[in-house]
mmCIF file of C-alpha atoms and ligand atoms in Angstrom:
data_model
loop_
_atom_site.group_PDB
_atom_site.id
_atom_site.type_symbol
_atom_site.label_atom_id
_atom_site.label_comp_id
_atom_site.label_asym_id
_atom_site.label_seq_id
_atom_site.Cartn_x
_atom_site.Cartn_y
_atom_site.Cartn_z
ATOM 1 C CA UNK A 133 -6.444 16.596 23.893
ATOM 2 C CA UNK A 134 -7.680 17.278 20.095
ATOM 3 C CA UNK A 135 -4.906 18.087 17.492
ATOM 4 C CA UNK A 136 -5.927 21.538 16.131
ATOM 5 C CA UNK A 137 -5.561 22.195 12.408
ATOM 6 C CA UNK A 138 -6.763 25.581 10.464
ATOM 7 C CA UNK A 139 -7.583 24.708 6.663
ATOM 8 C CA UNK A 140 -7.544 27.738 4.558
ATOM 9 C CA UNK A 141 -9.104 27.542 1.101
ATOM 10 C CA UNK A 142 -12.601 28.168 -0.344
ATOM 11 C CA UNK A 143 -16.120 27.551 0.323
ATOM 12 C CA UNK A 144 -17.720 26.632 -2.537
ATOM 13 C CA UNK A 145 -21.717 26.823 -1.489
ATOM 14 C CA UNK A 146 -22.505 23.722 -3.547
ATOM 15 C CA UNK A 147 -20.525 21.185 -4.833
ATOM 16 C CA UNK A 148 -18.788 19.384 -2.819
ATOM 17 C CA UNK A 149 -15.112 20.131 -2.255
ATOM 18 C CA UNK A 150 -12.288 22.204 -0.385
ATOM 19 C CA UNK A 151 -14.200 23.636 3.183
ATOM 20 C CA UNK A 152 -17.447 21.523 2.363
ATOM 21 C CA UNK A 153 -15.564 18.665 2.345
ATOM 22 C CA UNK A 154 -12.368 19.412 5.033
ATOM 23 C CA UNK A 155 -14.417 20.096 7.330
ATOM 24 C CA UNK A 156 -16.802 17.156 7.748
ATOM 25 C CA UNK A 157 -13.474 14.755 7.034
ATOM 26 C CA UNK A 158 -11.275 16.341 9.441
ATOM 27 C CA UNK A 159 -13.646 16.706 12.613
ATOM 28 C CA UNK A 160 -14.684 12.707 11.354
ATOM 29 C CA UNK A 161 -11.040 12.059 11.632
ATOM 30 C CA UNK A 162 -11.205 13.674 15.754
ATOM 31 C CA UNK A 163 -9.411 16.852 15.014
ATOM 32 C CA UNK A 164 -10.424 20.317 15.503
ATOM 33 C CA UNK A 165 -10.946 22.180 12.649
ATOM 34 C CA UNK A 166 -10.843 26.346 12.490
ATOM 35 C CA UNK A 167 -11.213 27.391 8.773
ATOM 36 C CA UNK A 168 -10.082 30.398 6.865
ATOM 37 C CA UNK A 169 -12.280 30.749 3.893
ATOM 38 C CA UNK A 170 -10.594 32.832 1.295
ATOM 39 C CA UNK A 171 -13.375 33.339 -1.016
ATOM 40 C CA UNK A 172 -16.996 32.200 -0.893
ATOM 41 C CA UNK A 173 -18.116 30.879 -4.406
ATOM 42 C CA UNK A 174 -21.654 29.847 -5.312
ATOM 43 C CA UNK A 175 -20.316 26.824 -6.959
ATOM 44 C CA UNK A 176 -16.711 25.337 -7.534
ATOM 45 C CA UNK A 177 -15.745 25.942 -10.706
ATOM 46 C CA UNK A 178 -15.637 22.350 -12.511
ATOM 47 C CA UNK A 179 -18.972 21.806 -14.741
ATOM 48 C CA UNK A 180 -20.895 25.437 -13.372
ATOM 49 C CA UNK A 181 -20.861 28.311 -15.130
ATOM 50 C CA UNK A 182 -22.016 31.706 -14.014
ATOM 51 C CA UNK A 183 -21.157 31.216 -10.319
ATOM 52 C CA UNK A 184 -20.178 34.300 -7.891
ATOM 53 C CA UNK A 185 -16.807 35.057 -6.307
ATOM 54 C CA UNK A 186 -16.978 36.847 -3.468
ATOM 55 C CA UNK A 187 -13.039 37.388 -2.854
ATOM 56 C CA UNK A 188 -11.735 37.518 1.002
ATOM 57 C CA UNK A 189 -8.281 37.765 0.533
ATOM 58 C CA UNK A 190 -8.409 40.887 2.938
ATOM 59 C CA UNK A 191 -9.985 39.761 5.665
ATOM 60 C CA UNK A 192 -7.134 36.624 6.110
ATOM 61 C CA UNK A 193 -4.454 39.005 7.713
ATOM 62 C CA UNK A 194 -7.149 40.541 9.595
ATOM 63 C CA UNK A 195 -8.113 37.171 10.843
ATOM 64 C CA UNK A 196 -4.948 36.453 11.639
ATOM 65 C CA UNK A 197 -3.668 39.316 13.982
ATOM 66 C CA UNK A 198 -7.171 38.695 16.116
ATOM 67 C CA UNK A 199 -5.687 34.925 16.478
ATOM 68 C CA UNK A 200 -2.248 35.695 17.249
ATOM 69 C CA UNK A 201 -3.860 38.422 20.226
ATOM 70 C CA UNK A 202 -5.596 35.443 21.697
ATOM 71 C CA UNK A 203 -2.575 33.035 21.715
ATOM 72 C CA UNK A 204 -4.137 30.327 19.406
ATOM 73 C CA UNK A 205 -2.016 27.427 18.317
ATOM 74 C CA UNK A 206 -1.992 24.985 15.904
ATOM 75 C CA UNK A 207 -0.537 21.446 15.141
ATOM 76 C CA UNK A 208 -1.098 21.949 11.308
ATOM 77 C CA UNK A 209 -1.953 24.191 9.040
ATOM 78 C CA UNK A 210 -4.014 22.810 5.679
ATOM 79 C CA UNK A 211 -4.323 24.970 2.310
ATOM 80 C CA UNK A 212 -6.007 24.109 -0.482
ATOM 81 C CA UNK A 213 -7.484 26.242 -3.457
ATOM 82 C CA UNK A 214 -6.327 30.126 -3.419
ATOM 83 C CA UNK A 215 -7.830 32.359 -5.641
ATOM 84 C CA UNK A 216 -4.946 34.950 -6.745
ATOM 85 C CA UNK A 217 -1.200 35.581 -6.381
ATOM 86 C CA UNK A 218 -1.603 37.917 -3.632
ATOM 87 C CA UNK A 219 -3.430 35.707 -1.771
ATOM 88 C CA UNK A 220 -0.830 33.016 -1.989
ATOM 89 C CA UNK A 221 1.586 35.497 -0.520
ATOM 90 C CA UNK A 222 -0.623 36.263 2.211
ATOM 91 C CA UNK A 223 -0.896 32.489 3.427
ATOM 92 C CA UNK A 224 2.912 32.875 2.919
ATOM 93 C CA UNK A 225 3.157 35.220 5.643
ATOM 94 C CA UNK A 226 0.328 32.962 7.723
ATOM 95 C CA UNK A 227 3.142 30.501 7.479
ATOM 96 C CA UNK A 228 5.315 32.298 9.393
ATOM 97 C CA UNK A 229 2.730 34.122 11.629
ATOM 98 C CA UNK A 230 1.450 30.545 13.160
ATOM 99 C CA UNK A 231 4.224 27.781 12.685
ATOM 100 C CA UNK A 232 6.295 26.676 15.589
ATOM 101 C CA UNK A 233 8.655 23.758 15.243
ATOM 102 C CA UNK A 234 5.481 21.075 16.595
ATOM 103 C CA UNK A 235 2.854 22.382 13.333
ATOM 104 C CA UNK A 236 2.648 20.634 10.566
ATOM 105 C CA UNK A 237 2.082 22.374 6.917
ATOM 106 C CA UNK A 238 0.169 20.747 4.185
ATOM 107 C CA UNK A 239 -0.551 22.468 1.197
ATOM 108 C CA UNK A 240 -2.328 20.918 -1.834
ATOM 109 C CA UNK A 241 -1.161 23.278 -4.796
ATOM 110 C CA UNK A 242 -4.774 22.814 -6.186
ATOM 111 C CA UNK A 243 -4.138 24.201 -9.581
ATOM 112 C CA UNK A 244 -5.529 21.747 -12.211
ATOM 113 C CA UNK A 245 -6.395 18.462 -13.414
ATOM 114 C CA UNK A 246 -5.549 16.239 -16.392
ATOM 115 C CA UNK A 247 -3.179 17.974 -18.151
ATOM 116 C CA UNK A 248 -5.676 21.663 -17.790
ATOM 117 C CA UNK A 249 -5.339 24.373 -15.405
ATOM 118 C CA UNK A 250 -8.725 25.157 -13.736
ATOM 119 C CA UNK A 251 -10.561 28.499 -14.796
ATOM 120 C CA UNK A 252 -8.584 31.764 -13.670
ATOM 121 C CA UNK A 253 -5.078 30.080 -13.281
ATOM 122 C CA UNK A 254 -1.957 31.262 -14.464
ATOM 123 C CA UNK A 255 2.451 30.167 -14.741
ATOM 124 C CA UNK A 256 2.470 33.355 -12.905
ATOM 125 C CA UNK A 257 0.519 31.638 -10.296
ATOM 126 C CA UNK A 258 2.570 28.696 -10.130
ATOM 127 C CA UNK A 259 5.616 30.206 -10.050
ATOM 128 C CA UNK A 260 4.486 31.798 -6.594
ATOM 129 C CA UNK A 261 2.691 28.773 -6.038
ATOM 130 C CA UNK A 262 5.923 26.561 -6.033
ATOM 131 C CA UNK A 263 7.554 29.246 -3.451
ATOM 132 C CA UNK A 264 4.577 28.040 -1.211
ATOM 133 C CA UNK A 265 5.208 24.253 -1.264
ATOM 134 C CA UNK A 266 9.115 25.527 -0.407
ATOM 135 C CA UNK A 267 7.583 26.362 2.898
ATOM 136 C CA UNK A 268 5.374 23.110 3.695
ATOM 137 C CA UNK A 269 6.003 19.865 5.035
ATOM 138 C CA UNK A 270 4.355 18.152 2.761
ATOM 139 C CA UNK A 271 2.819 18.328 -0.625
ATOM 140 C CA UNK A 272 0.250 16.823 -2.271
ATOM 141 C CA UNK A 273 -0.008 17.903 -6.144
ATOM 142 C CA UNK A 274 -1.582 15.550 -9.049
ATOM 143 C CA UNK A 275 0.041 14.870 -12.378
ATOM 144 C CA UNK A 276 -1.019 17.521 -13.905
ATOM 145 C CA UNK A 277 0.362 19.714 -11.154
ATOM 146 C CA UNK A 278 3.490 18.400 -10.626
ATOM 147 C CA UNK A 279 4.217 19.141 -14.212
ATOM 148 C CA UNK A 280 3.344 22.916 -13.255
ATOM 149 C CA UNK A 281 4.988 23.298 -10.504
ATOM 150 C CA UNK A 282 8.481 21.250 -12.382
ATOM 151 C CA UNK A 283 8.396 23.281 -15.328
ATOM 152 C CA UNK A 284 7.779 19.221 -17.068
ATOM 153 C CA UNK A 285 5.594 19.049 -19.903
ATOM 154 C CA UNK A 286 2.270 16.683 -18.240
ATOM 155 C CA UNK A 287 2.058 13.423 -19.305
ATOM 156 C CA UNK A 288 -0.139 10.671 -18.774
ATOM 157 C CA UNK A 289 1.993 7.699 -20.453
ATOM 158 C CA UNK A 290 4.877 7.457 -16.873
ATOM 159 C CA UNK A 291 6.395 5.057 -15.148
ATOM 160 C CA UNK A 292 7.651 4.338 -11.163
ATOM 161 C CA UNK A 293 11.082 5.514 -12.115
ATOM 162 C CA UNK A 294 9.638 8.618 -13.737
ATOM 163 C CA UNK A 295 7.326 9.081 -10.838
ATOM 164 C CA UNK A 296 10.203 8.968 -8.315
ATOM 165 C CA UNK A 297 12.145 11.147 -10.225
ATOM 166 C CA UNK A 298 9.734 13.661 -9.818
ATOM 167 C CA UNK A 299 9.212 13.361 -6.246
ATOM 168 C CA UNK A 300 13.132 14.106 -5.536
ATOM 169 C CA UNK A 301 12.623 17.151 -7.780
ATOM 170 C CA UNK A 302 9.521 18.312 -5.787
ATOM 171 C CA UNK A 303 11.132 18.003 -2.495
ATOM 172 C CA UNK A 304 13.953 20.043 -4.023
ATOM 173 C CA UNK A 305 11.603 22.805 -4.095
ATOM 174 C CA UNK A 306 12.031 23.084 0.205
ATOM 175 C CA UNK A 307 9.432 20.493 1.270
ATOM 176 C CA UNK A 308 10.366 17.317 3.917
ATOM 177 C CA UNK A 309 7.851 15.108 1.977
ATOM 178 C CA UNK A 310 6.287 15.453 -1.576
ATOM 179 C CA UNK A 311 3.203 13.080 -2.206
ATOM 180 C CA UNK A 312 1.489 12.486 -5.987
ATOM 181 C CA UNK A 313 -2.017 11.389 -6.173
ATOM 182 C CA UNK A 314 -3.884 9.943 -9.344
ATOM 183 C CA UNK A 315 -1.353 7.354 -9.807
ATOM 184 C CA UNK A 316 -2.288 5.197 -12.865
ATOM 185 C CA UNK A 317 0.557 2.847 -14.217
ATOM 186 C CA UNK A 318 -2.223 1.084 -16.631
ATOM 187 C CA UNK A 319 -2.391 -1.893 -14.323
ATOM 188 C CA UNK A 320 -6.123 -1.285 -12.969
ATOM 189 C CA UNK A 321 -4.622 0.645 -9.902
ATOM 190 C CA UNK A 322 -5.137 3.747 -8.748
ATOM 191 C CA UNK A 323 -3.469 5.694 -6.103
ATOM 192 C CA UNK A 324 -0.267 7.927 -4.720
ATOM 193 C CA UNK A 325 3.074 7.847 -4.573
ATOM 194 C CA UNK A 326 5.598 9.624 -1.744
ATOM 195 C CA UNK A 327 8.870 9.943 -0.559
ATOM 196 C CA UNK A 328 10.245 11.162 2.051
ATOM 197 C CA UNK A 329 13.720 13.296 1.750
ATOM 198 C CA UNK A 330 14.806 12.773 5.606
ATOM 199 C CA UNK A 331 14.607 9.273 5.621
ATOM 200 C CA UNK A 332 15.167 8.901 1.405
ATOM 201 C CA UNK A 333 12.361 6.254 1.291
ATOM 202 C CA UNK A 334 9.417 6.029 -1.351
ATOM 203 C CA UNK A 335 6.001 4.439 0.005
ATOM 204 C CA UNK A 336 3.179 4.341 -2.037
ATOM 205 C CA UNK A 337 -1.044 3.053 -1.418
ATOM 206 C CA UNK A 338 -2.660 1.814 -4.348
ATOM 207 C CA UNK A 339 -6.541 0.323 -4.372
ATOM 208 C CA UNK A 340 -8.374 -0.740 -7.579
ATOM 209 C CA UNK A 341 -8.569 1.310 -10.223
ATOM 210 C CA UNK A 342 -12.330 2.495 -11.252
ATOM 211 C CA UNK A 343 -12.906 4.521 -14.416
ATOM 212 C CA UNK A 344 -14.701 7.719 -13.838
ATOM 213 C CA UNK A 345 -14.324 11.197 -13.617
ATOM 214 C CA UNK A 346 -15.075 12.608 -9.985
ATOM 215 C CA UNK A 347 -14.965 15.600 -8.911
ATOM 216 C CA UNK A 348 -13.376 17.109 -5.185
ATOM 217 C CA UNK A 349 -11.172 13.891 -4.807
ATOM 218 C CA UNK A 350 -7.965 15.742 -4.164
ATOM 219 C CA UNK A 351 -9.670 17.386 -1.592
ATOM 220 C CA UNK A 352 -10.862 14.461 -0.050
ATOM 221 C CA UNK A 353 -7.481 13.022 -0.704
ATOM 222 C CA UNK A 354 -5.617 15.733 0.784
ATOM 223 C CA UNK A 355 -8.092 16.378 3.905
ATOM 224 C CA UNK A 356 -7.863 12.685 5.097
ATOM 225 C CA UNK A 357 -4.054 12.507 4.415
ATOM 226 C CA UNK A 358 -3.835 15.879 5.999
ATOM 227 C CA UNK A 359 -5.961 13.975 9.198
ATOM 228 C CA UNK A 360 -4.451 11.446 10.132
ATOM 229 C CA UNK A 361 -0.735 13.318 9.770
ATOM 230 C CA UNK A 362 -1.990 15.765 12.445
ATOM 231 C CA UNK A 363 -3.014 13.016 14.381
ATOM 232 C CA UNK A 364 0.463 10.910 14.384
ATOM 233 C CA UNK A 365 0.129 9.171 12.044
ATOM 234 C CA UNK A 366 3.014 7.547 9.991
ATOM 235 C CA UNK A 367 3.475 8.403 5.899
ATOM 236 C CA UNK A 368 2.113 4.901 5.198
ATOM 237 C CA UNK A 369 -0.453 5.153 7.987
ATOM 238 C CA UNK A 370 -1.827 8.293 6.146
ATOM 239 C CA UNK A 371 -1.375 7.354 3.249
ATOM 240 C CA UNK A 372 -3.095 4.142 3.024
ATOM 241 C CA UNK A 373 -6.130 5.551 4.790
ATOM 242 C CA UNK A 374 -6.738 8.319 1.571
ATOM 243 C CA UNK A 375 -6.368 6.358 -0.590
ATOM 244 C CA UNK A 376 -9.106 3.976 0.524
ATOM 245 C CA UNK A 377 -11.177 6.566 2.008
ATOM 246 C CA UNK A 378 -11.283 8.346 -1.598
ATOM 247 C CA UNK A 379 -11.398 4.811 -3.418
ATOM 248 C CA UNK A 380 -14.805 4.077 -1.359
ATOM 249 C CA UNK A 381 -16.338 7.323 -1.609
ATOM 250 C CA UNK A 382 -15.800 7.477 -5.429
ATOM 251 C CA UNK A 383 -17.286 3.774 -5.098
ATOM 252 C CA UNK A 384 -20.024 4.766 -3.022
ATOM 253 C CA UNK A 385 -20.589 7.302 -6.015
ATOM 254 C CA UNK A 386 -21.130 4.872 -8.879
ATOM 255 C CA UNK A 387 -24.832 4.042 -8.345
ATOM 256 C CA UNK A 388 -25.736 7.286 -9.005
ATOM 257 C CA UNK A 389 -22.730 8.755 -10.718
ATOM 258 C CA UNK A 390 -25.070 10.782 -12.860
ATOM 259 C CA UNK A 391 -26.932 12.807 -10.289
ATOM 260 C CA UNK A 392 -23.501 13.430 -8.347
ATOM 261 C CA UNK A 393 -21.234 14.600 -11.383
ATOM 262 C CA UNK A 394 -20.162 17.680 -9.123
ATOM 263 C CA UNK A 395 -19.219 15.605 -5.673
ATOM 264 C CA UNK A 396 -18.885 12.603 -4.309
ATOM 265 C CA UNK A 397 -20.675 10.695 -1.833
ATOM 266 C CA UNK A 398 -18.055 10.865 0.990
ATOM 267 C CA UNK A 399 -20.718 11.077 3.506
ATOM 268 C CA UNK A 400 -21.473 7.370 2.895
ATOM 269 C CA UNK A 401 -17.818 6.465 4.046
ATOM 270 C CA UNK A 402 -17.301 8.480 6.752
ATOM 271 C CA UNK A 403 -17.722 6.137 9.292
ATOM 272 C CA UNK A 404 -14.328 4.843 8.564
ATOM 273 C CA UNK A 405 -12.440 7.470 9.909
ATOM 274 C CA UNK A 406 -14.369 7.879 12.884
ATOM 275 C CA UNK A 407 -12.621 5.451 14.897
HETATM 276 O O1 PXL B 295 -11.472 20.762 -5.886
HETATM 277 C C1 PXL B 295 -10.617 21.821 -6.121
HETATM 278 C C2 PXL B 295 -11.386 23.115 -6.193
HETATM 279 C C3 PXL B 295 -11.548 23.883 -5.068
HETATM 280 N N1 PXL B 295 -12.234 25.043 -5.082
HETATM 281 C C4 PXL B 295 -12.788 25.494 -6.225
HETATM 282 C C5 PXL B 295 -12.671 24.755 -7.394
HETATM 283 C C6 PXL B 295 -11.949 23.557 -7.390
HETATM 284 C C7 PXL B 295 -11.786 22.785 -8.624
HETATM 285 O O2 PXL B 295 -12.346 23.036 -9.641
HETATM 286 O O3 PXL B 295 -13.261 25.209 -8.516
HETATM 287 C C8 PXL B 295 -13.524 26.794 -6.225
#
């Protein structure tokens, strides 16, 4: 039988990232994929300007109670990017609507990147935002939000012991397993960093470092982590395949870096995860 995951963040029309990119990874990765969108943009929101926001926040609930009449289950629930506070509290109550003790919850507190929160966000938002990872199995923030959701000031300039101690302090917020991606210790590697509270262990994937700033990798991170959890596999297992499925698609990338500034070229790599 397929595992069954719902992903609920955005659809960004063009650009390359949260639904446009779950969805292709996930059903790559042999997993059924239902989607909430919770707001269709023309664009994401890294490089465009003047894009639309058509918000959805209330049809989600709506959504919802049709589901739970027809009995649907899933093994994991995904969320990315939310738009507003309100709708954060909304896939709060999702949460409880659809998770039995056999789903999994994954939620990438997309909220920024290198050291700058991404148009529209606010500490309000995180502050509600770190009630939501309370509620997950896992996490999945970057540097920058780590240091949003830990009240830390962001930093670039860390090392494994720092890294670690932030990972106990994230699970601390509720979560089984916290897992920071964009790991840099200035040694030409690149890549992420868990631990695991149940078990206290640290594991960590690392692949070669290459200089450039991509767009939608979290998501791709996050999607193929969030994969190949749903389907069994261990923290390292999932681990080591996003890292190298987001290391080759930013590498796949680099030819023509300058005509794919807003994406990546995943679609080159996704053979890998179909086996
Ligand atoms: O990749 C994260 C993301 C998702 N959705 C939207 C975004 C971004 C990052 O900028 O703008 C709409």
């Amino acid at each position: 039988m397929l595992k069954r995951i719902v992903s609920i963040q955005d659809i960004s029309c063009f650009g390359k990232c949260s639904l446009t990119v779950a969805l292709p990874i996930l059903s790559a990765m042999g997993v059924e994929t239902a989607v909430v969108p919770t707001a269709v943009l023309s664009t994401h929101t890294g490089g465009f300007t003047g894009y639309t926001f058509r918000d959805l926040t209330d049809d989600i609930p709506e959504i919802a109670r049709h589901w739970e009449s027809l009995g649907i289950k899933f093994d994991g629930i995904y969320t990315g990017y939310l738009g507003s506070i309100e709708q954060v509290n909304i896939v709060s109550d999702f949460f409880d609507q659809f998770k039995s003790d056999d789903t999994k919850i994954i939620v990438d507190p997309v909220m920024g990147d290198a050291g700058r929160m991404y148009a529209g966000f606010t500490s309000a938002f995180a502050a509600e935002m770190k009630k939501l990872c309370g509620k997950a199995d896992v996490i999945v923030p970057n540097m920058t939000e780590v240091s949003l959701l830990l009240d830390v000031p962001y930093t670039e300039n860390y090392d494994e012991a720092y890294v670690r101690e932030m990972l106990r302090k994230l699970t601390d917020l509720g979560c089984d397993t916290a897992v920071i991606t964009g790991i840099c210790y200035g040694d030409g590697k690149h890549g992420a960093v868990a631990y695991d509270k149940k078990t206290d262990t640290f594991s960590s994937s690392f692949e070669r470092h290459i200089d450039c700033a991509a767009h939608g990798t979290g998501d791709i991170f996050s999607s193929t982590l969030s994969g190949s959890i749903i389907n069994g596999g261990t923290l390292q297992e999932a681990l080591d395949t996003a890292v190298s499925f987001t290391f080759r698609s930013i590498e796949a990338t680099l030819p023509d870096i300058d005509e794919y500034w807003y994406g990546v070229s995943f679609e080159k790599c996704l053979g890998m995860l179909t086996k």
